[in-house]
Amino acid sequence: MDQEEVRTAENQQVVALVGHPNSGKTTLFNVLTGLNQRVGNFPGVTVERKSAALKVGKKRYRLIDLPGTNSVYPQAEDEEVTTDILKEVGHPDHPDIVLLIADANQLRRGLMLCMQIQDMGFPVVLAVNMIDQLKSDGSRLDLAKLQNLLEIPVIGVSAKTGEGINELKSSLSKANASRAPFMNLPPGFLRSLDPIKEQLPTQSDYFAYQILLEAHPTQKLSKEDVIKMRDGAKIDEEASRQLISNELLVRLDRAETYMQEVLMPPPNFRERLTERLDYWLTHPILGYVIFLGILLLIFQSIFVWATYPMEWIEAGFGSLQEWVASTLPAHFLTDLLSEGIIAGLGGIIVFIPQIAFLFFFFAILEDSGYMARVVFIMDRIMRPFGFSGRSVIPLMGGMACAIPSIMMTRSIVHRKERLITIMVTPLISCSARIPVYTLLIAMFVPAQKVLGLFDLRGVIMMGMYFLGFILALIVAWVFKKILKHNSNNLFVMELPAYQIPGWKNVGLTVWQKSWTFIREAGQIILAISIILWLLLAYGPSSSMDAIDKQYKAAIAQSDSPELKAELNQKMAAAKLDSSYAGILGRAIEPAIRPLGYDWKIGISLIASFAAREVFVGTMSIIYQRADPEALDGEEEQKRARLSLVETLQQQKDPRTGNPVYTLATVLSLLIFYAISMQCMSTLAVTKKEAGWTWTWVMLIYLTLLAYLLAWGTYNLVNAFF
């Protein structure tokens, strides 16, 4: 059964959301679909693919959120995803209807793209987004007249307020493709288009014209076939570029004519306000100061505002753990559940409030239009290091997660710049590092104020992000020299208008990102918690039996509660050392001892290769197993109430009696986690985007750099403090 038969059987039409970057396309998709979304990758590529079912009356649709594109002639790989789907009739996501999203404040660009899509023969609905902002500026857009000019449904909507959403849904059934082309093609090429139209099949001359100009292969036409047709029409690369340029000029002229007919311009008050804001926010010096101030505010929230929900979550998991241990019968499955699974999950879920705050602020910065200004000002300082402004977007995204950020590098035109961006993106501290940073910083940094305003822990946290950014620039400069990359290419972008964030969309974004983090991290932590608990609970039977024989008789004969507690503690420590995890840890300890780490930290480092945030859950399980299981009375209750930070602070090296977690060790760990490649998913997506060679380069250079800098930090701190 082919794609069309499947759609007919399901009585479902595919609707593709198409629009320029920053047109509000994805925000509108979220409003239309709510939580009814599926996220994956487009077939054959690693660009994020969002789809959702939508029912309007008796009509059923499947909505696809396509990557933003500036025209049907792609300039970057993410734009190719959109144009490939539009031009490949047999593609599973090839749309029956195109829902074109245009920014009301940049409508001219939207109209040019809309006319291209219409000339391709698609039924189109035009959604003019941010219509509320246009009205608030004092502008007036004649939607009815624009609808008559384009001969398609034109709906004014606001993804922020919900204005026009119901009308937009209803208009999908009125999408129309029957109209004369907006632009006449050069008559000399028309005869060359007939074979392409027959093969696709399509009735659109313009659809076939694009295939011819770009030598774009299809399922039924190989690249060689199209090149032969190009040669027959006497089109070379230079001629193709000239024809595309001429077309865009014609469409720009027509879009300008339409704008003069349908738009009454606003008073210049908002324009003056925007100019005043941009004077400060994009200032060559103050722009960076303001941005750093905003980042500092974000990291204050991570430590200060998130404290209370974190305490509630920690108390809840502690109570759940105690209830399971006291209610269920004594069995190894009970121990696995309470000491392994609950402890491991609790160790990471407690940091969800901090991660939610991070996504909350990022969503506000993106929705307000400020993030585009960050891209603009960062372009100035990043060019000497091999970047352009296009690289800023994935690097900024790396503060949330490196995986989608590496996928976002498809928007970078030049391959060498794209490779450099991929190689350094993991150096930008992601949200998975927040639990690690929080735990380690809380061990030695007191909750005191700096300048009477800022929490010192938040300042240190921002310093870790700043360190990652500086290292990314340095490493990028090295790769620039190795690859002999010249970054003097022109970067042009339109700054979107400022707007008040849509709080519904911000909330939806926070929920989706946080739930994705819980789901993905939870799966990994659950698996590792079970494996780790088994490795910690069991060891060679001869060793475990000898320990039982050594201690249990002495415990039974002792009448002193204090002596029993001491013997229980020694027995637990001996069993931990003799467990399979202890044996593995002892084997790798010589390699990590120069960094100040013992074998328990080594086990956590190994587990972290699945995902960095696993470090905290692993430590929770290890040190819970290290504690005695049978302490009596008040002492047992006191130890049960210890947080992980307090537990780690009390650890002693059995050989020296000194604390395990000294300032030197903690700083060394912070540096190691800020740099090392401990995320298999990032390596997997790097292999997909850059190939095996560059994946190995990333793994090796990040591991060596992390080891050397952590070693240097440990020794320097020990030498001077």
XYZ file of C-alpha atoms in Angstrom:
721
model
C 0.000 0.000 0.000
C 1.588 3.327 -1.042
C 1.493 6.612 0.862
C -1.620 7.930 -0.904
C -3.534 4.713 -0.179
C -2.565 4.911 3.500
C -3.802 8.504 3.695
C -7.064 7.576 1.987
C -7.589 4.617 4.291
C -7.018 6.814 7.315
C -9.088 9.676 5.816
C -6.212 11.911 6.840
C -4.484 14.777 5.016
C -0.924 15.874 5.692
C -0.539 19.569 6.546
C 2.996 20.963 6.484
C 3.771 24.105 8.502
C 6.210 26.166 6.435
C 7.678 29.558 7.231
C 10.754 31.684 7.705
C 12.920 31.178 10.797
C 11.577 33.273 13.720
C 8.141 33.567 12.123
C 6.514 31.853 15.130
C 5.891 28.657 13.186
C 6.807 26.220 15.959
C 4.970 28.305 18.569
C 1.831 28.165 16.453
C 2.309 24.415 15.986
C 2.421 24.046 19.789
C -0.776 26.067 20.174
C -2.595 24.062 17.499
C -1.570 20.688 18.891
C -0.910 21.259 22.616
C 0.635 18.156 24.180
C -0.628 15.910 21.386
C 2.788 15.743 19.719
C 5.305 13.140 18.655
C 8.979 14.095 18.356
C 11.450 12.183 16.222
C 13.742 12.734 13.261
C 12.839 13.186 9.627
C 13.533 9.937 7.729
C 17.209 9.736 6.821
C 18.265 12.893 8.701
C 18.683 14.051 12.295
C 16.695 17.293 12.212
C 13.979 17.232 14.873
C 10.611 16.180 13.510
C 7.418 17.213 15.296
C 4.107 15.779 14.160
C 0.647 15.692 15.646
C -2.874 14.622 14.811
C -5.518 17.340 14.480
C -9.241 16.806 14.147
C -11.502 19.634 12.938
C -15.114 18.517 12.820
C -15.107 15.334 10.764
C -11.825 16.217 9.047
C -8.609 14.598 10.211
C -5.156 16.033 9.569
C -1.564 15.128 10.375
C 0.455 18.274 11.062
C 4.200 18.314 10.330
C 6.390 21.147 11.647
C 9.053 21.600 8.946
C 12.365 23.415 9.614
C 12.340 27.127 8.797
C 13.361 28.136 5.283
C 13.878 31.461 3.557
C 12.876 30.261 0.093
C 12.386 27.102 -1.940
C 16.030 27.391 -3.011
C 17.861 26.057 0.089
C 21.114 27.547 1.348
C 21.692 25.173 4.298
C 20.986 21.542 5.182
C 18.018 22.230 7.445
C 16.391 24.219 4.628
C 17.045 21.243 2.329
C 14.892 19.077 4.606
C 11.912 21.347 3.962
C 12.464 21.769 0.243
C 13.132 18.050 -0.269
C 9.787 17.189 1.332
C 7.986 19.783 -0.767
C 9.628 18.627 -4.020
C 9.517 14.858 -3.454
C 5.984 13.690 -4.275
C 6.623 10.208 -2.887
C 7.968 11.408 0.468
C 5.859 10.171 3.437
C 5.594 13.770 4.703
C 4.871 15.351 1.309
C 1.953 17.659 2.141
C -1.571 17.738 0.785
C -1.905 21.257 2.234
C 0.717 23.859 3.154
C -0.017 26.050 6.153
C 2.334 28.964 5.549
C 3.224 31.048 8.606
C 4.259 34.666 8.038
C 5.365 37.180 10.661
C 3.001 40.156 10.478
C 5.964 42.448 11.165
C 7.968 40.979 8.261
C 5.095 40.167 5.945
C 6.994 40.995 2.753
C 9.317 38.017 3.259
C 6.358 35.769 4.008
C 4.544 36.831 0.856
C 7.550 35.999 -1.323
C 7.725 32.476 0.106
C 3.938 32.116 -0.091
C 3.911 32.949 -3.807
C 6.650 30.374 -4.436
C 4.674 27.662 -2.617
C 1.485 28.586 -4.478
C 3.238 28.476 -7.832
C 4.385 24.937 -6.984
C 0.726 23.951 -7.081
C 0.066 23.325 -3.375
C -3.230 24.203 -1.707
C -2.156 26.942 0.730
C -3.539 28.666 3.813
C -1.668 31.803 4.892
C -1.533 32.455 8.658
C -0.361 35.997 9.412
C 1.096 35.495 12.896
C 1.601 38.157 15.609
C -1.393 40.072 14.260
C -2.068 41.377 17.786
C 1.313 43.060 17.866
C 0.653 44.682 14.500
C -2.612 46.092 15.828
C -0.990 47.341 19.026
C 1.509 49.275 16.902
C -1.322 51.174 15.265
C -0.977 49.347 11.934
C -3.928 48.042 9.961
C -3.693 45.040 7.656
C -6.519 44.496 5.165
C -6.732 40.705 5.359
C -9.755 40.500 3.063
C -7.970 42.393 0.299
C -4.834 40.276 0.724
C -6.997 37.162 0.475
C -8.444 38.421 -2.816
C -4.974 39.181 -4.188
C -3.564 35.753 -3.280
C -6.823 33.841 -3.873
C -6.247 31.671 -0.791
C -7.568 31.784 2.797
C -5.655 34.419 4.792
C -6.146 34.345 8.566
C -4.756 36.785 11.108
C -3.627 34.849 14.185
C -1.718 35.292 17.408
C -0.027 32.235 18.851
C 0.397 34.217 22.079
C -3.245 35.186 22.700
C -5.015 32.456 20.714
C -6.655 34.978 18.383
C -7.798 33.423 15.101
C -6.791 29.835 16.003
C -10.268 28.327 15.567
C -10.757 30.193 12.296
C -7.367 28.915 11.126
C -8.337 25.304 11.848
C -11.578 25.700 9.913
C -9.803 27.276 6.949
C -7.744 24.124 6.288
C -10.723 22.620 4.483
C -10.863 25.730 2.226
C -7.239 25.582 1.044
C -7.151 26.382 -2.661
C -4.540 25.698 -5.347
C -6.361 26.853 -8.481
C -5.013 30.207 -9.643
C -2.736 31.631 -12.306
C 1.017 31.711 -11.536
C 2.385 34.874 -9.952
C 5.386 34.852 -12.262
C 5.786 33.899 -15.895
C 8.722 31.589 -16.515
C 11.234 32.231 -19.307
C 9.489 30.788 -22.392
C 12.675 29.143 -23.680
C 12.561 26.582 -20.859
C 8.925 25.524 -21.052
C 9.532 22.720 -23.545
C 12.285 21.296 -21.290
C 9.841 21.060 -18.388
C 7.371 18.629 -19.965
C 9.430 15.439 -19.303
C 9.863 16.434 -15.656
C 6.144 17.176 -15.221
C 5.280 13.771 -16.659
C 7.632 11.908 -14.344
C 6.797 13.641 -11.043
C 3.787 13.948 -11.908
C 2.709 17.594 -11.561
C 0.795 20.200 -13.518
C 2.983 23.026 -12.164
C 5.557 24.475 -14.569
C 7.241 26.211 -11.631
C 7.563 22.928 -9.692
C 9.396 21.372 -12.651
C 11.406 24.574 -13.161
C 12.907 24.272 -9.656
C 13.922 20.662 -10.302
C 15.642 21.799 -13.485
C 17.460 24.790 -11.967
C 18.831 22.889 -8.989
C 19.390 19.505 -10.675
C 17.246 18.154 -7.825
C 16.838 14.359 -8.025
C 13.485 12.682 -7.279
C 12.338 9.111 -6.816
C 11.634 8.848 -10.553
C 14.356 11.155 -11.866
C 18.000 10.544 -10.998
C 20.436 13.427 -10.670
C 22.075 12.303 -13.935
C 18.712 12.498 -15.737
C 18.055 16.032 -14.509
C 21.599 17.156 -15.366
C 21.083 15.913 -18.932
C 17.888 17.970 -19.106
C 19.769 21.008 -17.763
C 22.448 20.561 -20.374
C 19.772 20.319 -23.053
C 18.272 23.601 -21.833
C 21.808 25.132 -21.738
C 21.701 25.858 -18.003
C 25.005 25.839 -16.119
C 25.663 26.850 -12.499
C 26.141 30.522 -13.345
C 22.968 30.624 -15.423
C 21.060 28.869 -12.638
C 22.169 31.446 -10.047
C 21.220 34.298 -12.343
C 17.768 32.850 -13.056
C 17.095 32.351 -9.342
C 18.245 35.911 -8.593
C 15.977 37.316 -11.313
C 13.035 35.344 -9.966
C 13.496 36.612 -6.419
C 13.669 40.217 -7.647
C 10.395 39.773 -9.556
C 8.701 38.263 -6.502
C 10.081 40.987 -4.228
C 8.615 43.631 -6.524
C 5.228 41.934 -6.505
C 5.279 41.460 -2.726
C 6.119 45.145 -2.315
C 3.148 46.078 -4.507
C 0.824 43.931 -2.401
C 2.168 45.448 0.820
C 1.376 48.946 -0.389
C -2.208 47.876 -1.108
C -2.998 46.017 2.130
C -0.918 47.610 4.896
C -1.461 50.947 6.553
C 1.877 51.670 8.316
C 1.986 52.459 12.036
C 3.036 55.646 13.759
C 6.753 55.695 14.414
C 6.486 55.389 18.226
C 7.209 51.650 18.340
C 9.983 52.036 15.813
C 11.628 54.630 18.053
C 11.146 52.370 21.095
C 12.732 49.428 19.276
C 15.662 51.582 18.206
C 16.177 52.767 21.791
C 16.120 49.233 23.179
C 18.473 47.976 20.476
C 20.867 50.843 21.156
C 21.478 49.390 24.639
C 20.953 45.677 24.008
C 23.199 45.557 20.912
C 25.752 48.113 22.110
C 29.384 47.020 21.425
C 30.155 47.083 25.164
C 26.934 47.423 27.168
C 25.266 44.688 25.116
C 27.643 42.109 26.598
C 27.296 43.533 30.112
C 23.503 43.262 29.930
C 23.709 39.720 28.582
C 26.051 38.638 31.382
C 23.684 40.255 33.888
C 20.782 38.241 32.484
C 22.811 35.031 32.705
C 23.701 35.843 36.304
C 19.997 36.284 37.101
C 19.270 32.899 35.553
C 21.892 31.137 37.656
C 20.691 32.908 40.804
C 17.291 31.336 40.200
C 18.883 27.921 39.810
C 20.334 28.072 43.328
C 18.008 30.374 45.238
C 14.482 30.106 43.859
C 14.652 26.359 43.200
C 15.727 25.544 46.775
C 12.253 24.995 48.233
C 10.831 22.626 45.592
C 14.134 20.712 45.684
C 13.816 20.242 49.446
C 10.221 19.016 49.029
C 11.233 16.505 46.365
C 14.188 15.277 48.421
C 11.984 14.835 51.492
C 9.352 13.038 49.419
C 11.803 10.523 47.993
C 13.352 10.017 51.436
C 9.929 9.239 52.911
C 9.108 6.920 50.023
C 12.388 5.090 50.497
C 11.793 4.627 54.226
C 8.204 3.492 53.639
C 9.263 0.855 51.091
C 12.045 -0.441 53.341
C 9.771 -0.668 56.405
C 6.593 -1.920 54.704
C 7.731 -4.533 52.191
C 9.131 -7.846 53.415
C 12.888 -8.213 53.817
C 14.078 -9.390 50.418
C 16.748 -8.448 47.906
C 14.007 -7.030 45.627
C 12.967 -4.656 48.417
C 16.572 -3.545 48.813
C 16.864 -3.101 45.036
C 13.738 -0.956 44.947
C 14.578 1.253 47.934
C 18.378 1.476 47.744
C 18.790 1.159 43.981
C 15.870 2.406 41.905
C 14.314 4.983 44.273
C 17.688 6.314 45.419
C 18.955 6.591 41.843
C 15.851 8.297 40.463
C 15.520 10.561 43.490
C 19.103 11.657 43.073
C 18.337 13.178 39.672
C 14.649 14.174 39.862
C 15.474 16.477 42.774
C 17.228 18.741 40.245
C 14.199 19.118 37.945
C 13.232 22.523 39.471
C 16.632 23.938 38.514
C 16.389 22.566 34.979
C 12.825 23.888 34.649
C 14.005 27.376 35.657
C 16.738 27.218 32.991
C 14.257 26.291 30.260
C 11.782 28.884 31.565
C 14.248 31.743 31.126
C 15.479 30.470 27.764
C 11.888 30.294 26.504
C 11.289 33.900 27.610
C 14.474 35.122 25.904
C 13.516 33.320 22.688
C 9.857 34.375 22.702
C 10.613 38.036 23.457
C 13.004 38.418 20.508
C 16.051 39.040 22.707
C 17.864 35.832 21.718
C 18.195 37.156 18.162
C 20.043 40.174 19.593
C 22.395 37.796 21.431
C 23.190 36.103 18.120
C 23.848 39.517 16.575
C 26.261 40.781 19.236
C 28.076 37.444 19.587
C 28.824 37.413 15.867
C 31.311 40.254 16.442
C 33.576 38.403 18.862
C 33.293 34.902 17.390
C 34.532 35.517 13.851
C 38.246 35.477 14.746
C 37.729 31.966 16.162
C 36.240 30.402 13.025
C 32.563 31.126 13.655
C 29.869 33.283 12.132
C 26.569 34.333 13.674
C 24.951 31.138 12.403
C 27.140 29.164 14.822
C 25.896 31.169 17.806
C 22.432 29.605 17.659
C 23.570 25.980 18.157
C 26.171 27.069 20.711
C 23.513 28.893 22.729
C 21.275 25.861 22.362
C 24.119 23.808 23.826
C 23.307 25.376 27.192
C 20.173 23.226 27.139
C 21.421 20.114 25.297
C 24.230 19.387 22.840
C 22.222 16.839 20.829
C 19.652 19.144 19.149
C 22.346 21.839 18.980
C 24.569 19.631 16.833
C 21.541 18.941 14.638
C 20.997 22.701 14.344
C 24.407 23.096 12.698
C 22.689 22.050 9.466
C 21.819 25.737 9.085
C 25.549 26.528 8.661
C 26.404 26.760 4.967
C 30.176 26.185 5.102
C 31.208 22.632 5.998
C 34.406 23.596 7.837
C 32.577 26.071 10.051
C 29.935 23.430 10.691
C 32.581 20.873 11.722
C 34.216 23.389 14.085
C 30.839 24.168 15.669
C 30.062 20.459 16.139
C 33.472 19.811 17.700
C 33.165 22.546 20.346
C 29.439 22.418 21.151
C 29.924 19.771 23.925
C 32.191 22.264 25.746
C 29.162 24.502 26.351
C 27.732 23.362 29.691
C 24.376 21.660 29.106
C 21.452 21.160 31.481
C 22.652 17.607 32.246
C 25.662 19.118 34.023
C 23.472 21.195 36.364
C 22.959 18.347 38.896
C 26.711 17.667 38.951
C 27.641 21.352 39.305
C 25.003 21.907 41.984
C 26.139 18.946 44.077
C 29.852 19.765 43.896
C 29.481 23.534 44.343
C 27.207 23.058 47.383
C 29.940 20.997 49.079
C 32.402 23.880 49.433
C 30.694 27.138 48.466
C 28.610 28.723 51.259
C 25.229 30.343 50.637
C 26.508 33.899 51.056
C 25.908 37.103 49.120
C 28.266 38.841 46.714
C 27.866 42.651 46.654
C 24.802 42.105 48.819
C 22.791 40.913 45.793
C 24.062 37.708 44.239
C 24.338 34.246 45.718
C 27.980 33.133 45.575
C 26.942 29.677 44.369
C 25.144 31.217 41.402
C 28.249 33.263 40.560
C 30.388 30.098 40.596
C 27.807 28.306 38.437
C 27.932 31.098 35.862
C 31.716 30.850 35.995
C 31.476 27.199 34.898
C 29.423 28.214 31.851
C 31.838 31.036 31.126
C 34.755 28.588 31.344
C 33.082 26.310 28.799
C 32.547 29.211 26.417
C 36.176 30.397 26.672
C 37.454 26.862 26.083
C 35.109 26.538 23.090
C 36.628 29.673 21.540
C 40.188 28.472 22.133
C 39.541 25.007 20.728
C 37.663 26.507 17.773
C 40.687 28.690 16.991
C 42.893 25.570 16.979
C 40.526 23.730 14.651
C 40.361 26.819 12.438
C 44.136 26.643 11.979
C 44.069 22.881 11.373
C 41.225 23.058 8.831
C 42.537 26.326 7.310
C 39.055 27.814 7.542
C 38.379 31.440 6.549
C 35.335 32.753 8.438
C 34.918 36.019 6.537
C 31.617 34.924 4.980
C 28.741 37.402 5.228
C 26.090 36.800 7.880
C 22.797 38.648 7.461
C 19.737 38.307 9.690
C 16.575 40.288 10.350
C 15.962 41.085 14.001
C 12.399 40.188 14.984
C 10.286 42.784 16.742
C 10.237 42.762 20.530
C 7.147 41.253 22.066
C 5.779 40.168 25.401
C 6.334 36.402 25.693
C 3.331 34.155 25.247
C 3.081 32.633 28.707
C 1.079 29.645 27.535
C 3.787 28.802 25.023
C 6.512 29.383 27.631
C 4.740 27.026 30.025
C 4.289 24.420 27.308
C 7.967 24.656 26.388
C 9.072 24.226 30.005
C 6.774 21.226 30.416
C 7.925 19.551 27.195
C 11.639 20.096 27.861
C 11.414 19.038 31.510
C 9.353 15.951 30.721
C 11.782 14.986 27.945
C 14.639 15.306 30.430
C 12.810 13.152 32.999
C 11.829 10.532 30.421
C 15.220 10.214 28.757
C 17.311 10.533 31.923
C 14.908 8.299 33.849
C 15.252 5.422 31.389
C 19.028 5.551 31.581
C 19.102 5.977 35.363
C 16.649 3.111 35.895
C 18.817 0.718 33.896
C 22.069 1.883 35.485
C 20.561 1.887 38.990
C 19.607 -1.775 38.684
C 22.982 -2.794 37.242
C 24.932 -0.698 39.736
C 22.979 -1.940 42.747
C 23.598 -5.545 41.731
C 27.321 -4.838 41.261
C 27.449 -3.167 44.681
C 25.336 -5.746 46.498
C 27.094 -8.848 45.209
C 30.644 -10.066 44.845
C 32.601 -13.310 44.687
C 30.882 -15.706 47.108
C 34.131 -16.735 48.764
C 34.925 -13.135 49.722
C 31.388 -12.305 50.859
C 31.100 -15.515 52.945
C 34.433 -14.792 54.609
C 33.269 -11.278 55.579
C 29.992 -12.621 56.990
C 31.883 -15.213 58.987
C 34.303 -12.604 60.296
C 31.753 -10.049 61.520
C 28.370 -11.689 62.200
C 29.585 -13.840 65.073
C 31.210 -10.826 66.726
C 28.048 -8.757 66.260
C 25.879 -11.479 67.799
C 28.175 -11.800 70.817
C 28.391 -8.049 71.484
C 26.149 -6.456 74.106
C 27.221 -2.877 73.334
C 25.023 -0.931 70.837
C 27.982 1.287 69.964
C 30.210 -1.713 69.205
C 27.456 -3.343 67.133
C 27.075 -0.155 65.099
C 30.832 0.016 64.549
C 31.022 -3.643 63.478
C 28.040 -3.229 61.126
C 29.755 -0.248 59.566
C 33.010 -2.142 59.069
C 31.168 -5.136 57.588
C 29.284 -2.923 55.116
C 32.526 -1.218 54.075
C 34.292 -4.561 53.642
C 31.463 -5.936 51.511
C 31.474 -2.809 49.384
C 35.209 -3.167 48.780
C 34.772 -6.840 47.841
C 31.735 -6.291 45.578
C 31.985 -6.549 41.808
C 31.722 -2.757 41.617
C 34.531 -2.471 44.155
C 36.729 -4.824 42.153
C 36.101 -2.806 38.966
C 36.729 0.455 40.809
C 39.998 -0.781 42.283
C 41.139 -1.803 38.789
C 40.710 1.726 37.379
C 41.778 3.601 40.522
C 45.482 3.894 39.532
C 44.476 5.814 36.389
C 42.323 8.347 38.251
C 44.240 8.655 41.527
C 46.447 11.470 40.046
C 43.248 13.523 39.702
C 42.402 13.028 43.382
C 39.644 10.454 42.782
C 39.057 7.193 44.630
C 37.483 4.081 43.154
C 33.953 5.160 44.109
C 34.295 8.337 42.060
C 35.725 6.169 39.297
C 32.559 4.043 39.226
C 30.495 7.225 38.924
C 32.690 8.443 36.056
C 32.143 5.197 34.168
C 28.372 5.310 34.722
C 28.335 8.937 33.536
C 29.318 7.944 30.024
C 25.686 6.940 29.527
C 24.645 10.464 30.571
C 26.378 13.066 32.741
C 23.478 13.496 35.153
C 23.798 9.815 36.149
C 26.769 10.879 38.318
C 24.490 12.131 41.090
C 22.229 9.073 41.107
C 25.258 6.788 41.108
C 26.784 8.595 44.087
C 23.464 8.297 45.926
C 23.436 4.530 45.445
C 27.136 3.992 46.230
C 27.150 5.953 49.465
C 23.863 4.518 50.589
C 25.349 1.049 50.184
C 28.426 2.272 52.064
C 26.365 3.262 55.096
C 25.564 0.565 57.696
C 22.131 -0.945 57.355
C 21.542 -1.656 61.015
C 22.324 1.426 63.067
C 20.194 1.681 66.196
C 18.047 4.461 67.603
C 18.873 8.128 67.187
C 22.109 7.458 65.283
C 20.229 5.551 62.561
C 17.628 8.301 62.270
C 20.323 10.969 62.078
C 22.178 9.171 59.265
C 18.894 8.628 57.403
C 18.333 12.384 57.376
C 21.741 13.220 55.882
C 21.629 14.780 52.447
C 23.989 13.526 49.790
C 26.100 16.697 50.188
C 26.527 16.063 53.913
C 27.272 12.390 53.315
C 30.020 13.225 50.849
C 31.484 15.870 53.153
C 31.859 13.246 55.907
C 33.680 10.649 53.777
C 37.200 9.743 54.949
C 40.014 8.058 53.068
C 40.563 4.728 54.929
C 44.302 4.837 54.181
C 45.022 8.358 55.443
C 41.988 9.338 57.498
C 41.753 12.594 55.510
C 38.548 13.771 53.822
C 37.948 12.207 50.398
C 36.310 15.340 48.994
C 38.849 18.081 49.526
C 38.671 21.440 47.756
C 41.251 20.186 45.249
C 39.240 17.033 44.480
C 35.946 18.892 44.070
C 37.461 21.536 41.769
C 39.157 18.799 39.760
C 35.789 17.047 39.351
C 34.115 20.297 38.296
C 36.747 20.859 35.607
C 36.545 17.244 34.443
C 32.752 17.339 34.069
C 32.856 20.737 32.383
C 35.042 19.358 29.586
C 34.846 15.572 29.250
C 32.717 13.786 26.663
C 30.348 11.803 28.889
C 27.267 11.469 26.741
C 26.911 8.548 24.362
C 23.903 10.201 22.706
C 26.051 13.195 21.719
C 28.630 10.856 20.191
C 25.870 9.060 18.290
C 24.491 12.257 16.759
C 28.027 13.456 15.960
C 28.631 10.231 14.050
C 25.416 10.847 12.113
C 26.275 14.462 11.296
C 30.077 14.338 10.837
C 31.102 10.689 10.462
C 33.187 8.235 12.485
C 36.508 10.056 12.065
C 35.299 13.284 13.650
C 33.423 11.343 16.352
C 36.689 9.723 17.448
C 38.436 13.100 17.262
C 35.769 14.571 19.583
C 35.960 11.710 22.089
C 39.761 11.630 22.241
C 40.481 15.360 22.396
C 37.776 16.076 25.009
C 38.877 13.157 27.207
C 42.556 14.143 27.067
C 41.791 17.830 27.618
C 39.542 17.034 30.602
C 42.148 14.722 32.158
C 45.034 17.164 31.760
C 43.157 20.226 33.060
C 41.639 18.267 35.972
C 45.122 16.957 36.869
C 46.549 20.478 36.690
C 43.719 21.882 38.832
C 44.139 19.212 41.515
C 47.868 19.745 41.818
C 47.722 23.550 41.707
C 45.064 23.742 44.423
C 47.004 21.313 46.608
C 50.160 23.374 46.108
C 48.649 26.724 47.081
C 45.857 25.871 49.551
